[in-house]
Tab-separated table of C-alpha atoms in Angstrom:
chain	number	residue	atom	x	y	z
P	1	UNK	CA	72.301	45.888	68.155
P	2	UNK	CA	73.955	43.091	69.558
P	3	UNK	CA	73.728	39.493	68.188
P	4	UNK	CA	71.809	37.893	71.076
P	5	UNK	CA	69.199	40.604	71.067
P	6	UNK	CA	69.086	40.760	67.097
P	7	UNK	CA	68.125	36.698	67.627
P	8	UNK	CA	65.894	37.071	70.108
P	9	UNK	CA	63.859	39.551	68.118
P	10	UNK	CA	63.829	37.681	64.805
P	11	UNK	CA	62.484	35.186	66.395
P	12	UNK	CA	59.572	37.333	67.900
P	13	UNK	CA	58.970	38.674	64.860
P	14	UNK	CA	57.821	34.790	63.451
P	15	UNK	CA	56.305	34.106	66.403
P	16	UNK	CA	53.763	37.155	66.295
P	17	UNK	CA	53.112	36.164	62.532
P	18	UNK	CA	52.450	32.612	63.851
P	19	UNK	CA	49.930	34.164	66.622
P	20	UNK	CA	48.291	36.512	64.154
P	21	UNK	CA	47.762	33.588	62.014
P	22	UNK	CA	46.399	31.587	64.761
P	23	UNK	CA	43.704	34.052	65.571
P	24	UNK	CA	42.744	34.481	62.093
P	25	UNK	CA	42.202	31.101	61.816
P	26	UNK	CA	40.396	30.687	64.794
P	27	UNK	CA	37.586	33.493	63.041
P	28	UNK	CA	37.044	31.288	60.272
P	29	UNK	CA	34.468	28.243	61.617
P	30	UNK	CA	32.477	31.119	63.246
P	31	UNK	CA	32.243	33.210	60.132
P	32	UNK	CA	31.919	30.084	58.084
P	33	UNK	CA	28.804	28.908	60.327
P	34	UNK	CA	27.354	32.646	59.907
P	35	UNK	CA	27.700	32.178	55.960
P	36	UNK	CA	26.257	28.769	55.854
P	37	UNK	CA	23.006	30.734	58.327
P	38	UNK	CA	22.646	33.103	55.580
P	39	UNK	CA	22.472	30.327	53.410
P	40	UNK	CA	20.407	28.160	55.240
P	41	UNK	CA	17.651	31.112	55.568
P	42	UNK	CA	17.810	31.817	51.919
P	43	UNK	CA	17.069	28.672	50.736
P	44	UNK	CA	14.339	27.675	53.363
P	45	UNK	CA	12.510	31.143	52.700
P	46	UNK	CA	12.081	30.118	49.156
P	47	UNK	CA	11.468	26.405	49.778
P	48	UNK	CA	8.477	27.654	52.514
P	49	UNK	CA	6.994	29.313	50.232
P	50	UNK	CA	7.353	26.665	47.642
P	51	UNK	CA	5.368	24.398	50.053
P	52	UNK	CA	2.555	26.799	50.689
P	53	UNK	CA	2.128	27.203	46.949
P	54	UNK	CA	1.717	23.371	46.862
P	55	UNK	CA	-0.449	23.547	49.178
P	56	UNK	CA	-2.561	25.837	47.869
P	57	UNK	CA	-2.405	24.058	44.279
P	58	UNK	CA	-3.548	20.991	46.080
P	59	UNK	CA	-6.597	22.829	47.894
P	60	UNK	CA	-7.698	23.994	44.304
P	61	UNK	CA	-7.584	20.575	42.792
P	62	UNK	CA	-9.570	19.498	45.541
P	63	UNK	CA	-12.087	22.047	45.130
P	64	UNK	CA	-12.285	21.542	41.389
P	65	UNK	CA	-12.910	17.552	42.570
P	66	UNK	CA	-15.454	18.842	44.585
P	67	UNK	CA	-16.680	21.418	41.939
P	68	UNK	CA	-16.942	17.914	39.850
P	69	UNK	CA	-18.394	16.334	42.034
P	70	UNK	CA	-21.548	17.855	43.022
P	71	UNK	CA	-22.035	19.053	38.697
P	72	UNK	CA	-22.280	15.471	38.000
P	73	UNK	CA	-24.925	14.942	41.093
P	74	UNK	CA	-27.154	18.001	39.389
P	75	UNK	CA	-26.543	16.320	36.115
P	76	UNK	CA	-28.433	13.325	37.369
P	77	UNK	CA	-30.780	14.498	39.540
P	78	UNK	CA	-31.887	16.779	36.628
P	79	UNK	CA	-32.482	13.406	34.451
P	80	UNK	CA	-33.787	11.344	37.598
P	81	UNK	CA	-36.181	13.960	38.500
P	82	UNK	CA	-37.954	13.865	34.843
P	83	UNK	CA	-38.543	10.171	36.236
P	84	UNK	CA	-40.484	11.034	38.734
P	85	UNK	CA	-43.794	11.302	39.082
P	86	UNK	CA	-44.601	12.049	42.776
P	87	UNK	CA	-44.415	15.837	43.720
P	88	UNK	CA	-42.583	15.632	47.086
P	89	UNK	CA	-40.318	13.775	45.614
P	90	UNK	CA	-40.083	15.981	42.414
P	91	UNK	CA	-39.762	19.119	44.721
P	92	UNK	CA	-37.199	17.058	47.014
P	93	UNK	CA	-34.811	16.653	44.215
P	94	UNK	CA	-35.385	20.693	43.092
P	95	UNK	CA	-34.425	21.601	46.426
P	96	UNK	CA	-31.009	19.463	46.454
P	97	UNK	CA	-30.393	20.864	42.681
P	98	UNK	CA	-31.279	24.284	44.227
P	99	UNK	CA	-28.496	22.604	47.162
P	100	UNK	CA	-26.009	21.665	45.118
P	101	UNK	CA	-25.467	24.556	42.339
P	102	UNK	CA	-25.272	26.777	45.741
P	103	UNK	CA	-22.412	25.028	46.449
P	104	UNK	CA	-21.157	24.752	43.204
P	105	UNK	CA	-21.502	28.256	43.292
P	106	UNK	CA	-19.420	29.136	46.780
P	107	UNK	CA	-16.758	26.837	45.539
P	108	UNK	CA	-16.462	28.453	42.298
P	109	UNK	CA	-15.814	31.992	43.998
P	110	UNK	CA	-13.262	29.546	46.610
P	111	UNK	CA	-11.782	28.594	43.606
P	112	UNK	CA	-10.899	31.745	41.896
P	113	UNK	CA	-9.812	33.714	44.982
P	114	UNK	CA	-7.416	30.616	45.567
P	115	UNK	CA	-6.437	30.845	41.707
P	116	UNK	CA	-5.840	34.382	42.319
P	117	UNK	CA	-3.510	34.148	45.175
P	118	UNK	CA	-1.277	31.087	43.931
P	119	UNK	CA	-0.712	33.619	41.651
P	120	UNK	CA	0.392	36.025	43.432
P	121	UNK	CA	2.489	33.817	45.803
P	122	UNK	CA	3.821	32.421	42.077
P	123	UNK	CA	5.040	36.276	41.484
P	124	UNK	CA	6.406	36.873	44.574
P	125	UNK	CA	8.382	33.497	44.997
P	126	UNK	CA	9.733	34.047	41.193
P	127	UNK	CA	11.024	37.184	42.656
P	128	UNK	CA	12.805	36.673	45.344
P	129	UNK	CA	13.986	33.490	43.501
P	130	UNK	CA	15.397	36.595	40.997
P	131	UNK	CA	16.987	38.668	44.171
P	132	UNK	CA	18.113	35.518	45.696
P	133	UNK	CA	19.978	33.682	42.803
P	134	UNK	CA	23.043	36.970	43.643
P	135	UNK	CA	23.042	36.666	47.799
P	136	UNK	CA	22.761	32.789	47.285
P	137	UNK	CA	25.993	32.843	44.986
P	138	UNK	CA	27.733	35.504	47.019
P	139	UNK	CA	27.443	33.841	49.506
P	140	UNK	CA	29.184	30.541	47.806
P	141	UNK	CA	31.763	32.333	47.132
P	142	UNK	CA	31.946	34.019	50.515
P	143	UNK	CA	32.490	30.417	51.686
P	144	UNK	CA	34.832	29.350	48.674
P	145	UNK	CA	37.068	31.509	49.567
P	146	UNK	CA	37.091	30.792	53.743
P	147	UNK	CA	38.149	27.075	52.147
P	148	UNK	CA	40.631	28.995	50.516
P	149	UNK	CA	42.042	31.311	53.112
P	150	UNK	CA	42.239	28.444	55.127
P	151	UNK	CA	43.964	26.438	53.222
P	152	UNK	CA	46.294	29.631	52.798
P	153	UNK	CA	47.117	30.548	56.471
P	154	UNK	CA	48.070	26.557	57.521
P	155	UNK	CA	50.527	27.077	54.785
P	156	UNK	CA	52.040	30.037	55.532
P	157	UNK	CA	51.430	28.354	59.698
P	158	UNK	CA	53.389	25.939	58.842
P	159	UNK	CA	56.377	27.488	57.013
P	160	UNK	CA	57.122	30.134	60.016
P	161	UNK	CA	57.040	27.206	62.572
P	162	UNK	CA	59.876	25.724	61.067
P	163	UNK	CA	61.378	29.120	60.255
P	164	UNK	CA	60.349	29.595	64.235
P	165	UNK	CA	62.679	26.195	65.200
P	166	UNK	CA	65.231	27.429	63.282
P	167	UNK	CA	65.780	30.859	64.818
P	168	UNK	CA	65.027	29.649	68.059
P	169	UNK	CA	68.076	27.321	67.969
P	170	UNK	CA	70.350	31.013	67.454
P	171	UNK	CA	68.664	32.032	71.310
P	172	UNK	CA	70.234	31.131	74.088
P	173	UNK	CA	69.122	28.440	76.057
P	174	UNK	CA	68.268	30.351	79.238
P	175	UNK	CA	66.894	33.274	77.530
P	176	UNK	CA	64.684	31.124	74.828
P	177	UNK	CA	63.157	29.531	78.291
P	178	UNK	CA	62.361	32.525	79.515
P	179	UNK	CA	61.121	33.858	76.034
P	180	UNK	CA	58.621	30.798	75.950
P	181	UNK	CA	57.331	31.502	79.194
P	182	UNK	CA	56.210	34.681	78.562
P	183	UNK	CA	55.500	33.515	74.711
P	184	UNK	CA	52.474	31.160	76.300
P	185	UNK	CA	51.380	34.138	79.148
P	186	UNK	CA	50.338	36.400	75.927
P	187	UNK	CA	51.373	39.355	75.005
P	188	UNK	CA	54.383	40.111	73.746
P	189	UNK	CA	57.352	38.788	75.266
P	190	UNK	CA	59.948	41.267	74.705
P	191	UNK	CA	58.911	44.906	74.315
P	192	UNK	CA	60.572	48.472	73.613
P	193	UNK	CA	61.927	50.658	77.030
P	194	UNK	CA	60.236	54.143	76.411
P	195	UNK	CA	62.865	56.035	78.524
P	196	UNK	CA	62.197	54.457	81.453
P	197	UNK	CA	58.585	53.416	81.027
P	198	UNK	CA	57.975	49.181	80.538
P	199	UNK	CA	56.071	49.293	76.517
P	200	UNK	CA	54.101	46.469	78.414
P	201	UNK	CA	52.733	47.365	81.567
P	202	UNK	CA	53.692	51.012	80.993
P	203	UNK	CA	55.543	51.145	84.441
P	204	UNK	CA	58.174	53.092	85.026
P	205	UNK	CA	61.584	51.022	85.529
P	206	UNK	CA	64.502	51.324	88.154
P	207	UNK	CA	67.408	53.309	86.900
P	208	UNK	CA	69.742	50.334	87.172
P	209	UNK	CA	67.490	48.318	84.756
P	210	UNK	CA	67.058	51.588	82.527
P	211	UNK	CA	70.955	52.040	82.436
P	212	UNK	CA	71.490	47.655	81.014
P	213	UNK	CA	68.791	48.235	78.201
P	214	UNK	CA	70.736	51.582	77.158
P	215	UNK	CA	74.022	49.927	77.515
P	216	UNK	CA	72.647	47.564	75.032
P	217	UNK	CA	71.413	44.682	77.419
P	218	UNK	CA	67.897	42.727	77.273
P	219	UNK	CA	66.561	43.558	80.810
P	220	UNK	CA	62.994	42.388	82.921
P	221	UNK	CA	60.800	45.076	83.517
P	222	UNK	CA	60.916	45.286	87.412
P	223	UNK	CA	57.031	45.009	87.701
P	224	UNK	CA	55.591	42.712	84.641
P	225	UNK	CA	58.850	40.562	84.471
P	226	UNK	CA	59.003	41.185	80.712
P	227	UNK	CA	62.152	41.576	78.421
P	228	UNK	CA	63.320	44.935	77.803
P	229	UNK	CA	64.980	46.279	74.914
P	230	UNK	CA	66.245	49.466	73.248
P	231	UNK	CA	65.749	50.105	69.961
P	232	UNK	CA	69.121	52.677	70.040
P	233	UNK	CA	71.623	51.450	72.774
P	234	UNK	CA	74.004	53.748	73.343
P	235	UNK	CA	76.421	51.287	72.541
P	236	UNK	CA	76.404	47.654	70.752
């Protein structure tokens, strides 16, 4: 293999490591925002249902004020009404005794059902509090180690872009322009012949241009423009 082609694809080789780097790191923000959703949903599902046990403990100390409430009313309608001495009035009071225990009553059954299901909302959030506690932390370290990789691939980014300056100062000038050119187009910039088929475009190449790469040459394919190479010359 001749010198100038040995250059050119040593230089290729860091520049494809480089790419593949690039687009690696380009995945990361994307799966970082999909960890930190995961997250997100995790911990509101379990602070929503927080809230609607609150509010459900709130309801029943409301309806235990209310509960309260109307027991101490009977309490003193029971004593005012040995006070009185008028029968409509006596009756009046029996009636919003009669009133009041009713609802004492209906908020009493209120009561328990609401005691029942804070309960039940206590064992289900304590649950998935239990199942949660293992996605919530794998899911830390999902993101822990994103920081990491990170962190990993600008350092390795930045030691072949160096190494990159360096070998590109062995290619020559005209060819290294050419290289970059195609470099910034995508793809790969020089690619294997395959007989006479282009390992780019997969066209098939003139004779003339399929004789230079044999004889050891770097070539353009005569459709796509990119380099050519052999990978066995038939001479170096």
């Amino acid at each position: 293999m001749k010198k100038i082609l040995f250059d050119l694809l040593a230089l290729q080789d860091v520049d494809m490591k480089i790419r593949g780097l690039k687009t690696r790191l380009a995945m990361i923000p994307k799966e970082r925002e999909n960890f930190e959703k995961e997250l997100a949903a995790a911990l509101s599902s379990i602070k929503a249902k927080q809230e609607q046990i609150k509010n459900v403990e709130l309801n029943i100390r409301k309806t235990e004020s209310e509960i309260a409430k109307y027991d101490e009313s009977v309490k003193k309608l029971q004593t005012n009404s040995a006070l009185v001495k008028k029968n409509n009035e006596y009756q009046a009071m029996l009636s919003e005794i009669e009133h009041n225990k009713e609802k004492i009553s209906n908020l009493e059954t209120d009561l328990l059902k609401m005691m029942d299901r804070v309960e039940a909302m206590r064992k289900s959030l304590k649950e998935e509090e239990r199942q949660s506690v293992a996605k919530i932390k794998t899911i830390k370290e999902e993101l822990n180690e994103l920081v990491v990789l990170e962190r990993e691939i600008k350092e390795q980014g930045r030691a072949l872009l160096a190494k990159s300056k360096e070998f590109a100062t062995h290619v020559v000038p005209d060819l290294l322009d050419q290289y970059n050119r195609l470099l910034k187009d995508s793809g790969i910039p020089a690619v294997k012949l395959n007989g006479e088929i282009c390992g780019n475009c997969n066209f098939k190449v003139t004779p003339q241009t399929r004789n230079n790469c044999r004889s050891g040459n770097i070539v353009f394919c005569d459709n796509c423009s990119h380099m050519l190479y052999c990978e066995k010359p038939e001479q170096d």
